[in-house]
């Protein structure tokens, strides 16, 4: 991040939210990004819990 400043596909979702809210003053898009991040994290967590649950039953 230090050398590329988040360009060339190295930007993370949290940095994108930060950039939209604080640098661009676009609070709506930053809020939508935050909701998207929470939904994505929940989907990943549910998927991982199902995998771990199957391994524990076996």
PDB file of N, H, CA, C and O in Angstrom:
ATOM      1  N   UNK A   1       0.820  -1.198   0.000  1.00  0.00           N
ATOM      2  CA  UNK A   1       0.000   0.000   0.000  1.00  0.00           C
ATOM      3  C   UNK A   1       0.860   1.256   0.000  1.00  0.00           C
ATOM      4  O   UNK A   1       0.513   2.248  -0.641  1.00  0.00           O
ATOM      5  N   UNK A   2       1.961   1.219   0.704  1.00  0.00           N
ATOM      6  H   UNK A   2       2.242   0.413   1.225  1.00  0.00           H
ATOM      7  CA  UNK A   2       2.792   2.415   0.835  1.00  0.00           C
ATOM      8  C   UNK A   2       3.334   2.848  -0.517  1.00  0.00           C
ATOM      9  O   UNK A   2       3.401   4.044  -0.801  1.00  0.00           O
ATOM     10  N   UNK A   3       3.722   1.897  -1.350  1.00  0.00           N
ATOM     11  H   UNK A   3       3.668   0.925  -1.119  1.00  0.00           H
ATOM     12  CA  UNK A   3       4.313   2.273  -2.631  1.00  0.00           C
ATOM     13  C   UNK A   3       3.280   2.564  -3.711  1.00  0.00           C
ATOM     14  O   UNK A   3       3.520   3.412  -4.570  1.00  0.00           O
ATOM     15  N   UNK A   4       2.135   1.880  -3.689  1.00  0.00           N
ATOM     16  H   UNK A   4       1.941   1.191  -2.991  1.00  0.00           H
ATOM     17  CA  UNK A   4       1.169   2.049  -4.775  1.00  0.00           C
ATOM     18  C   UNK A   4      -0.019   2.925  -4.414  1.00  0.00           C
ATOM     19  O   UNK A   4      -0.802   3.283  -5.293  1.00  0.00           O
ATOM     20  N   UNK A   5      -0.175   3.280  -3.139  1.00  0.00           N
ATOM     21  H   UNK A   5       0.461   2.989  -2.424  1.00  0.00           H
ATOM     22  CA  UNK A   5      -1.308   4.090  -2.677  1.00  0.00           C
ATOM     23  C   UNK A   5      -2.649   3.449  -3.016  1.00  0.00           C
ATOM     24  O   UNK A   5      -3.628   4.155  -3.259  1.00  0.00           O
ATOM     25  N   UNK A   6      -2.703   2.119  -3.034  1.00  0.00           N
ATOM     26  H   UNK A   6      -1.908   1.545  -2.836  1.00  0.00           H
ATOM     27  CA  UNK A   6      -3.955   1.418  -3.259  1.00  0.00           C
ATOM     28  C   UNK A   6      -4.374   1.315  -4.711  1.00  0.00           C
ATOM     29  O   UNK A   6      -5.518   0.953  -4.987  1.00  0.00           O
ATOM     30  N   UNK A   7      -3.503   1.613  -5.637  1.00  0.00           N
ATOM     31  H   UNK A   7      -2.574   1.907  -5.413  1.00  0.00           H
ATOM     32  CA  UNK A   7      -3.885   1.506  -7.042  1.00  0.00           C
ATOM     33  C   UNK A   7      -3.447   0.158  -7.605  1.00  0.00           C
ATOM     34  O   UNK A   7      -2.845  -0.647  -6.893  1.00  0.00           O
ATOM     35  N   UNK A   8      -3.737  -0.087  -8.846  1.00  0.00           N
ATOM     36  H   UNK A   8      -4.226   0.567  -9.424  1.00  0.00           H
ATOM     37  CA  UNK A   8      -3.367  -1.305  -9.560  1.00  0.00           C
ATOM     38  C   UNK A   8      -3.949  -2.559  -8.917  1.00  0.00           C
ATOM     39  O   UNK A   8      -3.281  -3.592  -8.874  1.00  0.00           O
ATOM     40  N   UNK A   9      -5.170  -2.488  -8.422  1.00  0.00           N
ATOM     41  H   UNK A   9      -5.713  -1.649  -8.458  1.00  0.00           H
ATOM     42  CA  UNK A   9      -5.840  -3.651  -7.876  1.00  0.00           C
ATOM     43  C   UNK A   9      -5.376  -4.069  -6.498  1.00  0.00           C
ATOM     44  O   UNK A   9      -5.665  -5.188  -6.075  1.00  0.00           O
ATOM     45  N   UNK A  10      -4.665  -3.208  -5.781  1.00  0.00           N
ATOM     46  H   UNK A  10      -4.431  -2.299  -6.124  1.00  0.00           H
ATOM     47  CA  UNK A  10      -4.206  -3.558  -4.436  1.00  0.00           C
ATOM     48  C   UNK A  10      -5.053  -2.897  -3.359  1.00  0.00           C
ATOM     49  O   UNK A  10      -4.711  -2.964  -2.178  1.00  0.00           O
ATOM     50  N   UNK A  11      -6.125  -2.276  -3.738  1.00  0.00           N
ATOM     51  H   UNK A  11      -6.403  -2.222  -4.697  1.00  0.00           H
ATOM     52  CA  UNK A  11      -7.001  -1.587  -2.792  1.00  0.00           C
ATOM     53  C   UNK A  11      -7.908  -2.604  -2.104  1.00  0.00           C
ATOM     54  O   UNK A  11      -8.522  -3.436  -2.771  1.00  0.00           O
ATOM     55  N   UNK A  12      -7.996  -2.544  -0.786  1.00  0.00           N
ATOM     56  H   UNK A  12      -7.498  -1.868  -0.244  1.00  0.00           H
ATOM     57  CA  UNK A  12      -8.884  -3.442  -0.052  1.00  0.00           C
ATOM     58  C   UNK A  12     -10.237  -2.775   0.148  1.00  0.00           C
ATOM     59  O   UNK A  12     -10.391  -1.573  -0.068  1.00  0.00           O
ATOM     60  N   UNK A  13     -11.213  -3.572   0.564  1.00  0.00           N
ATOM     61  H   UNK A  13     -11.089  -4.548   0.739  1.00  0.00           H
ATOM     62  CA  UNK A  13     -12.561  -3.038   0.755  1.00  0.00           C
ATOM     63  C   UNK A  13     -12.587  -1.996   1.867  1.00  0.00           C
ATOM     64  O   UNK A  13     -13.279  -0.985   1.752  1.00  0.00           O
ATOM     65  N   UNK A  14     -11.844  -2.232   2.936  1.00  0.00           N
ATOM     66  H   UNK A  14     -11.282  -3.053   3.029  1.00  0.00           H
ATOM     67  CA  UNK A  14     -11.839  -1.262   4.033  1.00  0.00           C
ATOM     68  C   UNK A  14     -11.195   0.055   3.618  1.00  0.00           C
ATOM     69  O   UNK A  14     -11.655   1.120   4.029  1.00  0.00           O
ATOM     70  N   UNK A  15     -10.140   0.002   2.812  1.00  0.00           N
ATOM     71  H   UNK A  15      -9.766  -0.864   2.478  1.00  0.00           H
ATOM     72  CA  UNK A  15      -9.527   1.243   2.343  1.00  0.00           C
ATOM     73  C   UNK A  15     -10.453   1.971   1.377  1.00  0.00           C
ATOM     74  O   UNK A  15     -10.510   3.201   1.379  1.00  0.00           O
ATOM     75  N   UNK A  16     -11.169   1.227   0.562  1.00  0.00           N
ATOM     76  H   UNK A  16     -11.122   0.228   0.560  1.00  0.00           H
ATOM     77  CA  UNK A  16     -12.109   1.848  -0.367  1.00  0.00           C
ATOM     78  C   UNK A  16     -13.213   2.578   0.392  1.00  0.00           C
ATOM     79  O   UNK A  16     -13.603   3.683   0.014  1.00  0.00           O
ATOM     80  N   UNK A  17     -13.721   1.960   1.467  1.00  0.00           N
ATOM     81  H   UNK A  17     -13.405   1.062   1.774  1.00  0.00           H
ATOM     82  CA  UNK A  17     -14.740   2.612   2.293  1.00  0.00           C
ATOM     83  C   UNK A  17     -14.165   3.871   2.933  1.00  0.00           C
ATOM     84  O   UNK A  17     -14.808   4.920   2.927  1.00  0.00           O
ATOM     85  N   UNK A  18     -12.966   3.771   3.480  1.00  0.00           N
ATOM     86  H   UNK A  18     -12.444   2.918   3.484  1.00  0.00           H
ATOM     87  CA  UNK A  18     -12.301   4.926   4.094  1.00  0.00           C
ATOM     88  C   UNK A  18     -12.139   6.058   3.087  1.00  0.00           C
ATOM     89  O   UNK A  18     -12.409   7.218   3.396  1.00  0.00           O
ATOM     90  N   UNK A  19     -11.702   5.717   1.899  1.00  0.00           N
ATOM     91  H   UNK A  19     -11.482   4.774   1.648  1.00  0.00           H
ATOM     92  CA  UNK A  19     -11.466   6.732   0.871  1.00  0.00           C
ATOM     93  C   UNK A  19     -12.771   7.416   0.464  1.00  0.00           C
ATOM     94  O   UNK A  19     -12.803   8.633   0.282  1.00  0.00           O
ATOM     95  N   UNK A  20     -13.842   6.643   0.323  1.00  0.00           N
ATOM     96  H   UNK A  20     -13.816   5.654   0.471  1.00  0.00           H
ATOM     97  CA  UNK A  20     -15.120   7.229  -0.079  1.00  0.00           C
ATOM     98  C   UNK A  20     -15.673   8.156   0.996  1.00  0.00           C
ATOM     99  O   UNK A  20     -16.210   9.218   0.679  1.00  0.00           O
ATOM    100  N   UNK A  21     -15.550   7.770   2.259  1.00  0.00           N
ATOM    101  H   UNK A  21     -15.115   6.907   2.517  1.00  0.00           H
ATOM    102  CA  UNK A  21     -16.159   8.552   3.329  1.00  0.00           C
ATOM    103  C   UNK A  21     -15.328   9.776   3.670  1.00  0.00           C
ATOM    104  O   UNK A  21     -15.858  10.887   3.698  1.00  0.00           O
ATOM    105  N   UNK A  22     -14.058   9.605   3.925  1.00  0.00           N
ATOM    106  H   UNK A  22     -13.627   8.702   3.902  1.00  0.00           H
ATOM    107  CA  UNK A  22     -13.256  10.708   4.443  1.00  0.00           C
ATOM    108  C   UNK A  22     -12.627  11.583   3.364  1.00  0.00           C
ATOM    109  O   UNK A  22     -12.563  12.803   3.516  1.00  0.00           O
ATOM    110  N   UNK A  23     -12.169  10.977   2.289  1.00  0.00           N
ATOM    111  H   UNK A  23     -12.221   9.986   2.166  1.00  0.00           H
ATOM    112  CA  UNK A  23     -11.497  11.777   1.270  1.00  0.00           C
ATOM    113  C   UNK A  23     -12.469  12.372   0.256  1.00  0.00           C
ATOM    114  O   UNK A  23     -12.305  13.521  -0.155  1.00  0.00           O
ATOM    115  N   UNK A  24     -13.471  11.609  -0.147  1.00  0.00           N
ATOM    116  H   UNK A  24     -13.603  10.676   0.187  1.00  0.00           H
ATOM    117  CA  UNK A  24     -14.401  12.079  -1.172  1.00  0.00           C
ATOM    118  C   UNK A  24     -15.677  12.678  -0.598  1.00  0.00           C
ATOM    119  O   UNK A  24     -16.500  13.200  -1.350  1.00  0.00           O
ATOM    120  N   UNK A  25     -15.861  12.615   0.728  1.00  0.00           N
ATOM    121  H   UNK A  25     -15.193  12.191   1.339  1.00  0.00           H
ATOM    122  CA  UNK A  25     -17.056  13.132   1.395  1.00  0.00           C
ATOM    123  C   UNK A  25     -18.327  12.476   0.868  1.00  0.00           C
ATOM    124  O   UNK A  25     -19.377  13.114   0.801  1.00  0.00           O
ATOM    125  N   UNK A  26     -18.231  11.202   0.493  1.00  0.00           N
ATOM    126  H   UNK A  26     -17.378  10.683   0.547  1.00  0.00           H
ATOM    127  CA  UNK A  26     -19.387  10.472  -0.013  1.00  0.00           C
ATOM    128  C   UNK A  26     -19.818   9.455   1.039  1.00  0.00           C
ATOM    129  O   UNK A  26     -19.442   8.284   0.976  1.00  0.00           O
ATOM    130  N   UNK A  27     -20.608   9.914   2.003  1.00  0.00           N
ATOM    131  H   UNK A  27     -20.913  10.865   2.054  1.00  0.00           H
ATOM    132  CA  UNK A  27     -20.990   9.086   3.144  1.00  0.00           C
ATOM    133  C   UNK A  27     -21.936   7.967   2.718  1.00  0.00           C
ATOM    134  O   UNK A  27     -21.864   6.864   3.259  1.00  0.00           O
ATOM    135  N   UNK A  28     -22.804   8.226   1.777  1.00  0.00           N
ATOM    136  H   UNK A  28     -22.863   9.122   1.337  1.00  0.00           H
ATOM    137  CA  UNK A  28     -23.752   7.204   1.334  1.00  0.00           C
ATOM    138  C   UNK A  28     -23.062   6.001   0.727  1.00  0.00           C
ATOM    139  O   UNK A  28     -23.403   4.862   1.044  1.00  0.00           O
ATOM    140  N   UNK A  29     -22.102   6.241  -0.137  1.00  0.00           N
ATOM    141  H   UNK A  29     -21.825   7.167  -0.394  1.00  0.00           H
ATOM    142  CA  UNK A  29     -21.374   5.139  -0.758  1.00  0.00           C
ATOM    143  C   UNK A  29     -20.510   4.408   0.264  1.00  0.00           C
ATOM    144  O   UNK A  29     -20.350   3.190   0.183  1.00  0.00           O
ATOM    145  N   UNK A  30     -19.957   5.136   1.214  1.00  0.00           N
ATOM    146  H   UNK A  30     -20.087   6.126   1.280  1.00  0.00           H
ATOM    147  CA  UNK A  30     -19.183   4.504   2.279  1.00  0.00           C
ATOM    148  C   UNK A  30     -20.052   3.629   3.161  1.00  0.00           C
ATOM    149  O   UNK A  30     -19.630   2.547   3.569  1.00  0.00           O
ATOM    150  N   UNK A  31     -21.263   4.084   3.460  1.00  0.00           N
ATOM    151  H   UNK A  31     -21.606   4.963   3.128  1.00  0.00           H
ATOM    152  CA  UNK A  31     -22.195   3.286   4.260  1.00  0.00           C
ATOM    153  C   UNK A  31     -22.608   2.025   3.513  1.00  0.00           C
ATOM    154  O   UNK A  31     -22.687   0.947   4.101  1.00  0.00           O
ATOM    155  N   UNK A  32     -22.866   2.162   2.237  1.00  0.00           N
ATOM    156  H   UNK A  32     -22.802   3.039   1.760  1.00  0.00           H
ATOM    157  CA  UNK A  32     -23.218   0.990   1.435  1.00  0.00           C
ATOM    158  C   UNK A  32     -22.058   0.001   1.396  1.00  0.00           C
ATOM    159  O   UNK A  32     -22.277  -1.209   1.446  1.00  0.00           O
ATOM    160  N   UNK A  33     -20.851   0.494   1.308  1.00  0.00           N
ATOM    161  H   UNK A  33     -20.674   1.477   1.267  1.00  0.00           H
ATOM    162  CA  UNK A  33     -19.683  -0.382   1.333  1.00  0.00           C
ATOM    163  C   UNK A  33     -19.540  -1.103   2.657  1.00  0.00           C
ATOM    164  O   UNK A  33     -19.148  -2.269   2.695  1.00  0.00           O
ATOM    165  N   UNK A  34     -19.857  -0.414   3.747  1.00  0.00           N
ATOM    166  H   UNK A  34     -20.176   0.533   3.717  1.00  0.00           H
ATOM    167  CA  UNK A  34     -19.805  -1.043   5.065  1.00  0.00           C
ATOM    168  C   UNK A  34     -20.831  -2.154   5.203  1.00  0.00           C
ATOM    169  O   UNK A  34     -20.535  -3.214   5.754  1.00  0.00           O
ATOM    170  N   UNK A  35     -22.034  -1.914   4.705  1.00  0.00           N
ATOM    171  H   UNK A  35     -22.274  -1.053   4.257  1.00  0.00           H
ATOM    172  CA  UNK A  35     -23.074  -2.946   4.728  1.00  0.00           C
ATOM    173  C   UNK A  35     -22.648  -4.135   3.874  1.00  0.00           C
ATOM    174  O   UNK A  35     -22.841  -5.286   4.265  1.00  0.00           O
ATOM    175  N   UNK A  36     -22.077  -3.859   2.723  1.00  0.00           N
ATOM    176  H   UNK A  36     -21.921  -2.923   2.405  1.00  0.00           H
ATOM    177  CA  UNK A  36     -21.588  -4.913   1.834  1.00  0.00           C
ATOM    178  C   UNK A  36     -20.504  -5.736   2.526  1.00  0.00           C
ATOM    179  O   UNK A  36     -20.481  -6.961   2.399  1.00  0.00           O
ATOM    180  N   UNK A  37     -19.610  -5.076   3.253  1.00  0.00           N
ATOM    181  H   UNK A  37     -19.628  -4.081   3.355  1.00  0.00           H
ATOM    182  CA  UNK A  37     -18.542  -5.784   3.960  1.00  0.00           C
ATOM    183  C   UNK A  37     -19.112  -6.694   5.038  1.00  0.00           C
ATOM    184  O   UNK A  37     -18.632  -7.814   5.216  1.00  0.00           O
ATOM    185  N   UNK A  38     -20.122  -6.235   5.756  1.00  0.00           N
ATOM    186  H   UNK A  38     -20.512  -5.325   5.612  1.00  0.00           H
ATOM    187  CA  UNK A  38     -20.743  -7.053   6.803  1.00  0.00           C
ATOM    188  C   UNK A  38     -21.446  -8.259   6.192  1.00  0.00           C
ATOM    189  O   UNK A  38     -21.322  -9.371   6.706  1.00  0.00           O
ATOM    190  N   UNK A  39     -22.174  -8.055   5.113  1.00  0.00           N
ATOM    191  H   UNK A  39     -22.275  -7.152   4.695  1.00  0.00           H
ATOM    192  CA  UNK A  39     -22.868  -9.165   4.452  1.00  0.00           C
ATOM    193  C   UNK A  39     -21.862 -10.179   3.920  1.00  0.00           C
ATOM    194  O   UNK A  39     -22.058 -11.385   4.071  1.00  0.00           O
ATOM    195  N   UNK A  40     -20.799  -9.705   3.307  1.00  0.00           N
ATOM    196  H   UNK A  40     -20.640  -8.726   3.184  1.00  0.00           H
ATOM    197  CA  UNK A  40     -19.770 -10.601   2.783  1.00  0.00           C
ATOM    198  C   UNK A  40     -19.102 -11.398   3.900  1.00  0.00           C
ATOM    199  O   UNK A  40     -18.858 -12.594   3.744  1.00  0.00           O
ATOM    200  N   UNK A  41     -18.808 -10.753   5.015  1.00  0.00           N
ATOM    201  H   UNK A  41     -19.006  -9.781   5.142  1.00  0.00           H
ATOM    202  CA  UNK A  41     -18.198 -11.450   6.154  1.00  0.00           C
ATOM    203  C   UNK A  41     -19.143 -12.503   6.720  1.00  0.00           C
ATOM    204  O   UNK A  41     -18.698 -13.582   7.111  1.00  0.00           O
ATOM    205  N   UNK A  42     -20.439 -12.208   6.770  1.00  0.00           N
ATOM    206  H   UNK A  42     -20.800 -11.332   6.452  1.00  0.00           H
ATOM    207  CA  UNK A  42     -21.411 -13.188   7.265  1.00  0.00           C
ATOM    208  C   UNK A  42     -21.530 -14.388   6.335  1.00  0.00           C
ATOM    209  O   UNK A  42     -21.646 -15.521   6.804  1.00  0.00           O
ATOM    210  N   UNK A  43     -21.504 -14.161   5.043  1.00  0.00           N
ATOM    211  H   UNK A  43     -21.409 -13.241   4.662  1.00  0.00           H
ATOM    212  CA  UNK A  43     -21.571 -15.271   4.089  1.00  0.00           C
ATOM    213  C   UNK A  43     -20.358 -16.175   4.243  1.00  0.00           C
ATOM    214  O   UNK A  43     -20.492 -17.399   4.250  1.00  0.00           O
ATOM    215  N   UNK A  44     -19.190 -15.589   4.363  1.00  0.00           N
ATOM    216  H   UNK A  44     -19.082 -14.595   4.357  1.00  0.00           H
ATOM    217  CA  UNK A  44     -17.970 -16.377   4.555  1.00  0.00           C
ATOM    218  C   UNK A  44     -18.029 -17.141   5.872  1.00  0.00           C
ATOM    219  O   UNK A  44     -17.636 -18.306   5.924  1.00  0.00           O
ATOM    220  N   UNK A  45     -18.513 -16.508   6.935  1.00  0.00           N
ATOM    221  H   UNK A  45     -18.833 -15.561   6.893  1.00  0.00           H
ATOM    222  CA  UNK A  45     -18.603 -17.167   8.241  1.00  0.00           C
ATOM    223  C   UNK A  45     -19.571 -18.347   8.199  1.00  0.00           C
ATOM    224  O   UNK A  45     -19.273 -19.403   8.757  1.00  0.00           O
ATOM    225  N   UNK A  46     -20.712 -18.190   7.552  1.00  0.00           N
ATOM    226  H   UNK A  46     -20.954 -17.333   7.099  1.00  0.00           H
ATOM    227  CA  UNK A  46     -21.681 -19.289   7.447  1.00  0.00           C
ATOM    228  C   UNK A  46     -21.081 -20.444   6.658  1.00  0.00           C
ATOM    229  O   UNK A  46     -21.228 -21.604   7.044  1.00  0.00           O
ATOM    230  N   UNK A  47     -20.415 -20.138   5.568  1.00  0.00           N
ATOM    231  H   UNK A  47     -20.296 -19.196   5.254  1.00  0.00           H
ATOM    232  CA  UNK A  47     -19.770 -21.167   4.755  1.00  0.00           C
ATOM    233  C   UNK A  47     -18.723 -21.923   5.567  1.00  0.00           C
ATOM    234  O   UNK A  47     -18.667 -23.152   5.510  1.00  0.00           O
ATOM    235  N   UNK A  48     -17.901 -21.209   6.317  1.00  0.00           N
ATOM    236  H   UNK A  48     -17.947 -20.211   6.364  1.00  0.00           H
ATOM    237  CA  UNK A  48     -16.869 -21.858   7.125  1.00  0.00           C
ATOM    238  C   UNK A  48     -17.469 -22.676   8.261  1.00  0.00           C
ATOM    239  O   UNK A  48     -16.951 -23.745   8.586  1.00  0.00           O
ATOM    240  N   UNK A  49     -18.545 -22.200   8.869  1.00  0.00           N
ATOM    241  H   UNK A  49     -18.966 -21.332   8.605  1.00  0.00           H
ATOM    242  CA  UNK A  49     -19.190 -22.964   9.946  1.00  0.00           C
ATOM    243  C   UNK A  49     -19.766 -24.270   9.415  1.00  0.00           C
ATOM    244  O   UNK A  49     -19.723 -25.284  10.112  1.00  0.00           O
ATOM    245  N   UNK A  50     -20.296 -24.270   8.218  1.00  0.00           N
ATOM    246  H   UNK A  50     -20.331 -23.446   7.652  1.00  0.00           H
ATOM    247  CA  UNK A  50     -20.821 -25.504   7.629  1.00  0.00           C
ATOM    248  C   UNK A  50     -19.696 -26.492   7.349  1.00  0.00           C
ATOM    249  O   UNK A  50     -19.853 -27.691   7.580  1.00  0.00           O
ATOM    250  N   UNK A  51     -18.570 -26.003   6.855  1.00  0.00           N
ATOM    251  H   UNK A  51     -18.443 -25.029   6.666  1.00  0.00           H
ATOM    252  CA  UNK A  51     -17.437 -26.887   6.581  1.00  0.00           C
ATOM    253  C   UNK A  51     -16.897 -27.476   7.876  1.00  0.00           C
ATOM    254  O   UNK A  51     -16.654 -28.681   7.948  1.00  0.00           O
ATOM    255  N   UNK A  52     -16.708 -26.656   8.890  1.00  0.00           N
ATOM    256  H   UNK A  52     -16.905 -25.677   8.831  1.00  0.00           H
ATOM    257  CA  UNK A  52     -16.189 -27.132  10.172  1.00  0.00           C
ATOM    258  C   UNK A  52     -17.190 -28.076  10.825  1.00  0.00           C
ATOM    259  O   UNK A  52     -16.788 -29.073  11.425  1.00  0.00           O
ATOM    260  N   UNK A  53     -18.470 -27.787  10.724  1.00  0.00           N
ATOM    261  H   UNK A  53     -18.796 -26.977  10.238  1.00  0.00           H
ATOM    262  CA  UNK A  53     -19.500 -28.649  11.296  1.00  0.00           C
ATOM    263  C   UNK A  53     -19.510 -30.032  10.666  1.00  0.00           C
ATOM    264  O   UNK A  53     -19.688 -31.028  11.367  1.00  0.00           O
ATOM    265  N   UNK A  54     -19.322 -30.109   9.362  1.00  0.00           N
ATOM    266  H   UNK A  54     -19.177 -29.300   8.792  1.00  0.00           H
ATOM    267  CA  UNK A  54     -19.271 -31.406   8.683  1.00  0.00           C
ATOM    268  C   UNK A  54     -18.044 -32.191   9.116  1.00  0.00           C
ATOM    269  O   UNK A  54     -18.113 -33.409   9.277  1.00  0.00           O
ATOM    270  N   UNK A  55     -16.922 -31.509   9.305  1.00  0.00           N
ATOM    271  H   UNK A  55     -16.866 -30.519   9.174  1.00  0.00           H
ATOM    272  CA  UNK A  55     -15.696 -32.186   9.725  1.00  0.00           C
ATOM    273  C   UNK A  55     -15.797 -32.676  11.164  1.00  0.00           C
ATOM    274  O   UNK A  55     -15.193 -33.695  11.501  1.00  0.00           O
ATOM    275  N   UNK A  56     -16.536 -31.989  12.017  1.00  0.00           N
ATOM    276  H   UNK A  56     -17.027 -31.161  11.744  1.00  0.00           H
ATOM    277  CA  UNK A  56     -16.680 -32.422  13.406  1.00  0.00           C
ATOM    278  C   UNK A  56     -17.599 -33.628  13.530  1.00  0.00           C
ATOM    279  O   UNK A  56     -17.405 -34.460  14.416  1.00  0.00           O
ATOM    280  N   UNK A  57     -18.595 -33.737  12.657  1.00  0.00           N
ATOM    281  H   UNK A  57     -18.752 -33.060  11.937  1.00  0.00           H
ATOM    282  CA  UNK A  57     -19.524 -34.861  12.703  1.00  0.00           C
ATOM    283  C   UNK A  57     -18.888 -36.152  12.202  1.00  0.00           C
ATOM    284  O   UNK A  57     -19.310 -37.238  12.601  1.00  0.00           O
ATOM    285  N   UNK A  58     -17.910 -36.058  11.361  1.00  0.00           N
ATOM    286  H   UNK A  58     -17.568 -35.176  11.037  1.00  0.00           H
ATOM    287  CA  UNK A  58     -17.300 -37.250  10.756  1.00  0.00           C
ATOM    288  C   UNK A  58     -16.374 -37.985  11.662  1.00  0.00           C
ATOM    289  O   UNK A  58     -15.802 -39.002  11.268  1.00  0.00           O
TER     290      UNK A  58
END
